[in-house]
Amino acid sequence: MSAEELKLADELFDDAKYQDAFELLDKLSDKDSVEVQWRLARAVFFISKQTQNADEKAKFVREAFVYAEKALALDGASFGANKWFGAILSEKSSLDGTTERVKQLENVKKHFSLAKDANDSDPGIWHMLGQFNFKISELGWVTRKLINSVSSNPPSASFEEALECFEKAENLKPGFYSQNQLYLGKTFLALKQKDKAKQWFQKASEVEVRSEDDRVCREEAAEALKKL
């Protein structure tokens, strides 16, 4: 494994060539290193996003989780291992039902926080923290009650905290991820700032579609604009 090979894998991922990134990483001689394992987890996780088949999506998410677990076991302080373990754990726990998802919220936030502390200049981890805060903030009363019943230290959040994270991500690298623009629109809307929400939904509705996340972003943003 060389720095050049990892750089190429990252470039393939950034170009939404997730299968190509996976195949390159899977052939590396030092495949069992933490730097390769979390990248394999990331590639398979994004491959899971490209399919509409629920069973196939679940299979890929669980496969990605195996790589993420291994990366974390190799180096519990690794930025990439914590970032992608948190993201994939969140998705996997959703597959395992509402109770499991709720049980894992504290763990998801812990790994996001560890990743942020390891590298607070990465826009991706700020986006993940923003999504976490946003989704906690929009939970209904019944789910909140469930969280309090199964968690000794239930996470709390606000739309203001979510906005701070999304804005931090965007300031670090403008336009780095279509979903960040979409969630800026959603968060401003939740805070009843419709003019700012409209500006971000407009940007999100015009992103170049290179991945399933981009397609979803454009569709959701266009729908949101119709309702404003």
PDB file of C-alpha atoms in Angstrom:
ATOM      1  CA  MET A   1       0.000   0.000   0.000  1.00  0.00           C
ATOM      2  CA  SER A   2       1.289   3.439  -0.922  1.00  0.00           C
ATOM      3  CA  ALA A   3       0.109   6.981  -0.341  1.00  0.00           C
ATOM      4  CA  GLU A   4      -0.481   7.246  -4.087  1.00  0.00           C
ATOM      5  CA  GLU A   5      -2.796   4.227  -4.073  1.00  0.00           C
ATOM      6  CA  LEU A   6      -4.837   5.635  -1.195  1.00  0.00           C
ATOM      7  CA  LYS A   7      -4.983   8.996  -2.941  1.00  0.00           C
ATOM      8  CA  LEU A   8      -6.278   7.332  -6.108  1.00  0.00           C
ATOM      9  CA  ALA A   9      -8.922   5.462  -4.086  1.00  0.00           C
ATOM     10  CA  ASP A  10     -10.011   8.754  -2.538  1.00  0.00           C
ATOM     11  CA  GLU A  11     -10.192  10.410  -5.952  1.00  0.00           C
ATOM     12  CA  LEU A  12     -12.327   7.571  -7.304  1.00  0.00           C
ATOM     13  CA  PHE A  13     -14.632   7.910  -4.312  1.00  0.00           C
ATOM     14  CA  ASP A  14     -14.882  11.690  -4.764  1.00  0.00           C
ATOM     15  CA  ASP A  15     -15.821  11.067  -8.414  1.00  0.00           C
ATOM     16  CA  ALA A  16     -18.636   8.750  -7.204  1.00  0.00           C
ATOM     17  CA  LYS A  17     -16.858   5.720  -8.699  1.00  0.00           C
ATOM     18  CA  TYR A  18     -17.531   3.655  -5.598  1.00  0.00           C
ATOM     19  CA  GLN A  19     -17.191   0.190  -7.156  1.00  0.00           C
ATOM     20  CA  ASP A  20     -13.874   1.163  -8.761  1.00  0.00           C
ATOM     21  CA  ALA A  21     -12.627   2.494  -5.420  1.00  0.00           C
ATOM     22  CA  PHE A  22     -13.626  -0.740  -3.708  1.00  0.00           C
ATOM     23  CA  GLU A  23     -11.911  -2.926  -6.300  1.00  0.00           C
ATOM     24  CA  LEU A  24      -8.688  -0.936  -6.084  1.00  0.00           C
ATOM     25  CA  LEU A  25      -8.633  -1.118  -2.279  1.00  0.00           C
ATOM     26  CA  ASP A  26      -9.554  -4.797  -2.237  1.00  0.00           C
ATOM     27  CA  LYS A  27      -6.459  -5.649  -4.307  1.00  0.00           C
ATOM     28  CA  LEU A  28      -3.955  -3.830  -2.090  1.00  0.00           C
ATOM     29  CA  SER A  29      -1.318  -5.973  -0.402  1.00  0.00           C
ATOM     30  CA  ASP A  30      -1.819  -4.227   2.945  1.00  0.00           C
ATOM     31  CA  LYS A  31      -5.587  -4.628   2.842  1.00  0.00           C
ATOM     32  CA  ASP A  32      -5.819  -5.313   6.575  1.00  0.00           C
ATOM     33  CA  SER A  33      -4.556  -1.874   7.625  1.00  0.00           C
ATOM     34  CA  VAL A  34      -6.912   0.632   9.266  1.00  0.00           C
ATOM     35  CA  GLU A  35      -6.510   3.118   6.393  1.00  0.00           C
ATOM     36  CA  VAL A  36      -7.692   0.543   3.860  1.00  0.00           C
ATOM     37  CA  GLN A  37     -10.419  -0.972   6.035  1.00  0.00           C
ATOM     38  CA  TRP A  38     -12.278   2.281   6.703  1.00  0.00           C
ATOM     39  CA  ARG A  39     -12.040   3.180   3.035  1.00  0.00           C
ATOM     40  CA  LEU A  40     -13.489  -0.215   2.117  1.00  0.00           C
ATOM     41  CA  ALA A  41     -16.295   0.441   4.606  1.00  0.00           C
ATOM     42  CA  ARG A  42     -16.955   3.840   3.031  1.00  0.00           C
ATOM     43  CA  ALA A  43     -16.954   2.478  -0.524  1.00  0.00           C
ATOM     44  CA  VAL A  44     -19.367  -0.362   0.244  1.00  0.00           C
ATOM     45  CA  PHE A  45     -21.608   1.993   2.239  1.00  0.00           C
ATOM     46  CA  PHE A  46     -21.956   4.282  -0.756  1.00  0.00           C
ATOM     47  CA  ILE A  47     -22.486   1.322  -3.072  1.00  0.00           C
ATOM     48  CA  SER A  48     -25.454   0.500  -0.823  1.00  0.00           C
ATOM     49  CA  LYS A  49     -26.923   3.920  -1.575  1.00  0.00           C
ATOM     50  CA  GLN A  50     -26.990   3.257  -5.313  1.00  0.00           C
ATOM     51  CA  THR A  51     -29.539   0.437  -5.233  1.00  0.00           C
ATOM     52  CA  GLN A  52     -33.301   0.690  -4.792  1.00  0.00           C
ATOM     53  CA  ASN A  53     -33.561  -2.983  -3.793  1.00  0.00           C
ATOM     54  CA  ALA A  54     -34.095  -3.096  -0.030  1.00  0.00           C
ATOM     55  CA  ASP A  55     -32.542  -6.540   0.478  1.00  0.00           C
ATOM     56  CA  GLU A  56     -29.485  -5.669  -1.587  1.00  0.00           C
ATOM     57  CA  LYS A  57     -29.106  -2.340   0.217  1.00  0.00           C
ATOM     58  CA  ALA A  58     -29.246  -4.064   3.605  1.00  0.00           C
ATOM     59  CA  LYS A  59     -26.654  -6.631   2.492  1.00  0.00           C
ATOM     60  CA  PHE A  60     -24.214  -3.907   1.491  1.00  0.00           C
ATOM     61  CA  VAL A  61     -24.793  -1.916   4.693  1.00  0.00           C
ATOM     62  CA  ARG A  62     -24.028  -4.965   6.819  1.00  0.00           C
ATOM     63  CA  GLU A  63     -20.946  -5.730   4.723  1.00  0.00           C
ATOM     64  CA  ALA A  64     -19.760  -2.152   5.157  1.00  0.00           C
ATOM     65  CA  PHE A  65     -20.278  -2.458   8.912  1.00  0.00           C
ATOM     66  CA  VAL A  66     -17.942  -5.467   9.057  1.00  0.00           C
ATOM     67  CA  TYR A  67     -15.165  -3.391   7.459  1.00  0.00           C
ATOM     68  CA  ALA A  68     -15.922  -0.460   9.791  1.00  0.00           C
ATOM     69  CA  GLU A  69     -15.783  -2.700  12.855  1.00  0.00           C
ATOM     70  CA  LYS A  70     -12.430  -4.077  11.761  1.00  0.00           C
ATOM     71  CA  ALA A  71     -11.030  -0.597  11.147  1.00  0.00           C
ATOM     72  CA  LEU A  72     -12.086   0.520  14.619  1.00  0.00           C
ATOM     73  CA  ALA A  73     -10.605  -2.607  16.194  1.00  0.00           C
ATOM     74  CA  LEU A  74      -7.294  -1.871  14.454  1.00  0.00           C
ATOM     75  CA  ASP A  75      -7.166   1.731  15.697  1.00  0.00           C
ATOM     76  CA  GLY A  76      -9.821   3.086  18.054  1.00  0.00           C
ATOM     77  CA  ALA A  77      -8.420   6.607  17.712  1.00  0.00           C
ATOM     78  CA  SER A  78      -8.507   6.706  13.897  1.00  0.00           C
ATOM     79  CA  PHE A  79     -10.429   9.625  12.432  1.00  0.00           C
ATOM     80  CA  GLY A  80     -11.666   7.667   9.413  1.00  0.00           C
ATOM     81  CA  ALA A  81     -12.559   4.581  11.431  1.00  0.00           C
ATOM     82  CA  ASN A  82     -14.655   6.554  13.919  1.00  0.00           C
ATOM     83  CA  LYS A  83     -16.317   8.698  11.253  1.00  0.00           C
ATOM     84  CA  TRP A  84     -17.476   5.813   9.102  1.00  0.00           C
ATOM     85  CA  PHE A  85     -18.223   3.461  11.976  1.00  0.00           C
ATOM     86  CA  GLY A  86     -20.631   6.080  13.320  1.00  0.00           C
ATOM     87  CA  ALA A  87     -22.271   6.669   9.945  1.00  0.00           C
ATOM     88  CA  ILE A  88     -22.663   2.979   9.103  1.00  0.00           C
ATOM     89  CA  LEU A  89     -23.762   2.042  12.634  1.00  0.00           C
ATOM     90  CA  SER A  90     -26.550   4.606  12.312  1.00  0.00           C
ATOM     91  CA  GLU A  91     -27.750   3.023   9.071  1.00  0.00           C
ATOM     92  CA  LYS A  92     -27.332  -0.562  10.277  1.00  0.00           C
ATOM     93  CA  SER A  93     -29.204   0.068  13.526  1.00  0.00           C
ATOM     94  CA  SER A  94     -32.106   1.485  11.511  1.00  0.00           C
ATOM     95  CA  LEU A  95     -32.274  -1.831   9.659  1.00  0.00           C
ATOM     96  CA  ASP A  96     -32.445  -3.627  13.011  1.00  0.00           C
ATOM     97  CA  GLY A  97     -35.592  -1.805  14.156  1.00  0.00           C
ATOM     98  CA  THR A  98     -36.607   1.306  16.072  1.00  0.00           C
ATOM     99  CA  THR A  99     -35.516   0.049  19.494  1.00  0.00           C
ATOM    100  CA  GLU A 100     -32.022  -0.875  18.269  1.00  0.00           C
ATOM    101  CA  ARG A 101     -31.710   2.432  16.433  1.00  0.00           C
ATOM    102  CA  VAL A 102     -32.605   4.302  19.604  1.00  0.00           C
ATOM    103  CA  LYS A 103     -30.201   2.208  21.692  1.00  0.00           C
ATOM    104  CA  GLN A 104     -27.323   3.066  19.366  1.00  0.00           C
ATOM    105  CA  LEU A 105     -27.883   6.837  19.198  1.00  0.00           C
ATOM    106  CA  GLU A 106     -25.493   7.532  22.058  1.00  0.00           C
ATOM    107  CA  ASN A 107     -22.855   5.288  20.454  1.00  0.00           C
ATOM    108  CA  VAL A 108     -23.258   6.940  17.054  1.00  0.00           C
ATOM    109  CA  LYS A 109     -22.776  10.393  18.561  1.00  0.00           C
ATOM    110  CA  LYS A 110     -19.745   9.190  20.539  1.00  0.00           C
ATOM    111  CA  HIS A 111     -17.939   8.062  17.394  1.00  0.00           C
ATOM    112  CA  PHE A 112     -18.860  11.208  15.485  1.00  0.00           C
ATOM    113  CA  SER A 113     -17.481  13.269  18.369  1.00  0.00           C
ATOM    114  CA  LEU A 114     -14.258  11.231  18.463  1.00  0.00           C
ATOM    115  CA  ALA A 115     -13.828  11.744  14.719  1.00  0.00           C
ATOM    116  CA  LYS A 116     -14.482  15.468  15.024  1.00  0.00           C
ATOM    117  CA  ASP A 117     -11.944  15.774  17.839  1.00  0.00           C
ATOM    118  CA  ALA A 118      -9.379  13.922  15.701  1.00  0.00           C
ATOM    119  CA  ASN A 119      -9.933  16.180  12.670  1.00  0.00           C
ATOM    120  CA  ASP A 120     -12.214  19.172  13.069  1.00  0.00           C
ATOM    121  CA  SER A 121     -11.298  20.553   9.648  1.00  0.00           C
ATOM    122  CA  ASP A 122     -13.124  17.774   7.792  1.00  0.00           C
ATOM    123  CA  PRO A 123     -16.431  19.062   6.399  1.00  0.00           C
ATOM    124  CA  GLY A 124     -17.895  15.561   6.212  1.00  0.00           C
ATOM    125  CA  ILE A 125     -17.869  14.957   9.955  1.00  0.00           C
ATOM    126  CA  TRP A 126     -19.517  18.328  10.579  1.00  0.00           C
ATOM    127  CA  HIS A 127     -22.239  17.336   8.124  1.00  0.00           C
ATOM    128  CA  MET A 128     -22.742  14.020   9.922  1.00  0.00           C
ATOM    129  CA  LEU A 129     -23.030  15.798  13.275  1.00  0.00           C
ATOM    130  CA  GLY A 130     -25.472  18.209  11.674  1.00  0.00           C
ATOM    131  CA  GLN A 131     -27.655  15.388  10.373  1.00  0.00           C
ATOM    132  CA  PHE A 132     -27.525  13.703  13.777  1.00  0.00           C
ATOM    133  CA  ASN A 133     -28.667  16.897  15.519  1.00  0.00           C
ATOM    134  CA  PHE A 134     -31.333  17.567  12.905  1.00  0.00           C
ATOM    135  CA  LYS A 135     -32.849  14.101  13.156  1.00  0.00           C
ATOM    136  CA  ILE A 136     -32.844  14.140  16.960  1.00  0.00           C
ATOM    137  CA  SER A 137     -34.544  17.545  16.869  1.00  0.00           C
ATOM    138  CA  GLU A 138     -37.384  16.374  14.638  1.00  0.00           C
ATOM    139  CA  LEU A 139     -38.225  13.242  16.646  1.00  0.00           C
ATOM    140  CA  GLY A 140     -41.758  12.909  17.914  1.00  0.00           C
ATOM    141  CA  TRP A 141     -42.829  12.605  21.554  1.00  0.00           C
ATOM    142  CA  VAL A 142     -43.262   8.799  21.417  1.00  0.00           C
ATOM    143  CA  THR A 143     -39.730   8.231  20.100  1.00  0.00           C
ATOM    144  CA  ARG A 144     -38.276  10.640  22.650  1.00  0.00           C
ATOM    145  CA  LYS A 145     -39.994   8.699  25.395  1.00  0.00           C
ATOM    146  CA  LEU A 146     -38.502   5.476  24.016  1.00  0.00           C
ATOM    147  CA  ILE A 147     -35.034   7.055  23.951  1.00  0.00           C
ATOM    148  CA  ASN A 148     -35.351   8.076  27.592  1.00  0.00           C
ATOM    149  CA  SER A 149     -36.465   4.584  28.560  1.00  0.00           C
ATOM    150  CA  VAL A 150     -33.556   2.711  26.925  1.00  0.00           C
ATOM    151  CA  SER A 151     -30.665   5.157  27.245  1.00  0.00           C
ATOM    152  CA  SER A 152     -28.858   6.134  30.432  1.00  0.00           C
ATOM    153  CA  ASN A 153     -27.558   9.279  28.748  1.00  0.00           C
ATOM    154  CA  PRO A 154     -30.019  10.181  25.982  1.00  0.00           C
ATOM    155  CA  PRO A 155     -28.603  12.595  23.393  1.00  0.00           C
ATOM    156  CA  SER A 156     -30.151  16.016  23.078  1.00  0.00           C
ATOM    157  CA  ALA A 157     -29.984  18.399  20.149  1.00  0.00           C
ATOM    158  CA  SER A 158     -31.566  21.441  18.568  1.00  0.00           C
ATOM    159  CA  PHE A 159     -32.092  22.763  15.062  1.00  0.00           C
ATOM    160  CA  GLU A 160     -29.770  25.644  16.006  1.00  0.00           C
ATOM    161  CA  GLU A 161     -26.994  23.124  16.742  1.00  0.00           C
ATOM    162  CA  ALA A 162     -27.704  21.340  13.467  1.00  0.00           C
ATOM    163  CA  LEU A 163     -27.473  24.624  11.571  1.00  0.00           C
ATOM    164  CA  GLU A 164     -24.153  25.444  13.204  1.00  0.00           C
ATOM    165  CA  CYS A 165     -22.738  22.107  12.026  1.00  0.00           C
ATOM    166  CA  PHE A 166     -24.038  22.407   8.459  1.00  0.00           C
ATOM    167  CA  GLU A 167     -22.755  25.977   8.156  1.00  0.00           C
ATOM    168  CA  LYS A 168     -19.366  24.940   9.552  1.00  0.00           C
ATOM    169  CA  ALA A 169     -19.178  22.162   6.941  1.00  0.00           C
ATOM    170  CA  GLU A 170     -20.112  24.522   4.109  1.00  0.00           C
ATOM    171  CA  ASN A 171     -17.625  27.173   5.240  1.00  0.00           C
ATOM    172  CA  LEU A 172     -14.834  24.597   5.335  1.00  0.00           C
ATOM    173  CA  LYS A 173     -15.542  23.430   1.774  1.00  0.00           C
ATOM    174  CA  PRO A 174     -18.358  25.155  -0.132  1.00  0.00           C
ATOM    175  CA  GLY A 175     -20.423  22.793  -2.272  1.00  0.00           C
ATOM    176  CA  PHE A 176     -18.550  19.716  -1.090  1.00  0.00           C
ATOM    177  CA  TYR A 177     -21.697  17.576  -0.708  1.00  0.00           C
ATOM    178  CA  SER A 178     -25.135  18.090  -2.186  1.00  0.00           C
ATOM    179  CA  GLN A 179     -26.883  16.782   0.923  1.00  0.00           C
ATOM    180  CA  ASN A 180     -25.307  19.514   3.038  1.00  0.00           C
ATOM    181  CA  GLN A 181     -26.992  22.136   0.889  1.00  0.00           C
ATOM    182  CA  LEU A 182     -30.285  20.266   1.130  1.00  0.00           C
ATOM    183  CA  TYR A 183     -30.057  20.050   4.914  1.00  0.00           C
ATOM    184  CA  LEU A 184     -29.207  23.732   5.200  1.00  0.00           C
ATOM    185  CA  GLY A 185     -32.527  24.351   3.451  1.00  0.00           C
ATOM    186  CA  LYS A 186     -34.357  21.902   5.713  1.00  0.00           C
ATOM    187  CA  THR A 187     -32.860  23.393   8.850  1.00  0.00           C
ATOM    188  CA  PHE A 188     -33.626  26.995   7.941  1.00  0.00           C
ATOM    189  CA  LEU A 189     -37.174  25.868   7.166  1.00  0.00           C
ATOM    190  CA  ALA A 190     -37.435  24.166  10.569  1.00  0.00           C
ATOM    191  CA  LEU A 191     -36.255  27.453  12.116  1.00  0.00           C
ATOM    192  CA  LYS A 192     -38.972  29.274  10.129  1.00  0.00           C
ATOM    193  CA  GLN A 193     -36.457  31.252   8.067  1.00  0.00           C
ATOM    194  CA  LYS A 194     -38.131  30.657   4.736  1.00  0.00           C
ATOM    195  CA  ASP A 195     -36.095  33.094   2.654  1.00  0.00           C
ATOM    196  CA  LYS A 196     -32.809  31.438   3.619  1.00  0.00           C
ATOM    197  CA  ALA A 197     -34.365  28.005   3.222  1.00  0.00           C
ATOM    198  CA  LYS A 198     -35.431  28.908  -0.301  1.00  0.00           C
ATOM    199  CA  GLN A 199     -31.911  30.023  -1.229  1.00  0.00           C
ATOM    200  CA  TRP A 200     -30.419  26.685  -0.157  1.00  0.00           C
ATOM    201  CA  PHE A 201     -33.183  24.604  -1.696  1.00  0.00           C
ATOM    202  CA  GLN A 202     -32.561  26.460  -4.962  1.00  0.00           C
ATOM    203  CA  LYS A 203     -28.858  25.576  -4.841  1.00  0.00           C
ATOM    204  CA  ALA A 204     -29.644  21.976  -3.918  1.00  0.00           C
ATOM    205  CA  SER A 205     -32.115  21.662  -6.801  1.00  0.00           C
ATOM    206  CA  GLU A 206     -29.387  22.587  -9.282  1.00  0.00           C
ATOM    207  CA  VAL A 207     -26.571  20.246  -8.205  1.00  0.00           C
ATOM    208  CA  GLU A 208     -24.903  18.051 -10.780  1.00  0.00           C
ATOM    209  CA  VAL A 209     -26.179  14.484 -10.445  1.00  0.00           C
ATOM    210  CA  ARG A 210     -23.264  12.082 -10.088  1.00  0.00           C
ATOM    211  CA  SER A 211     -24.667   9.787  -7.411  1.00  0.00           C
ATOM    212  CA  GLU A 212     -27.906   8.638  -5.811  1.00  0.00           C
ATOM    213  CA  ASP A 213     -27.421  11.196  -3.030  1.00  0.00           C
ATOM    214  CA  ASP A 214     -27.314  13.935  -5.681  1.00  0.00           C
ATOM    215  CA  ARG A 215     -30.478  12.638  -7.349  1.00  0.00           C
ATOM    216  CA  VAL A 216     -32.358  12.511  -4.043  1.00  0.00           C
ATOM    217  CA  CYS A 217     -31.069  15.968  -3.190  1.00  0.00           C
ATOM    218  CA  ARG A 218     -32.383  17.498  -6.405  1.00  0.00           C
ATOM    219  CA  GLU A 219     -35.775  15.809  -6.092  1.00  0.00           C
ATOM    220  CA  GLU A 220     -36.310  16.743  -2.433  1.00  0.00           C
ATOM    221  CA  ALA A 221     -35.141  20.315  -2.994  1.00  0.00           C
ATOM    222  CA  ALA A 222     -37.424  20.754  -6.010  1.00  0.00           C
ATOM    223  CA  GLU A 223     -40.389  19.441  -3.997  1.00  0.00           C
ATOM    224  CA  ALA A 224     -39.550  21.739  -1.095  1.00  0.00           C
ATOM    225  CA  LEU A 225     -39.405  24.759  -3.410  1.00  0.00           C
ATOM    226  CA  LYS A 226     -42.907  24.011  -4.714  1.00  0.00           C
ATOM    227  CA  LYS A 227     -44.259  24.157  -1.157  1.00  0.00           C
ATOM    228  CA  LEU A 228     -42.630  27.468  -0.208  1.00  0.00           C
TER     229      LEU A 228
END
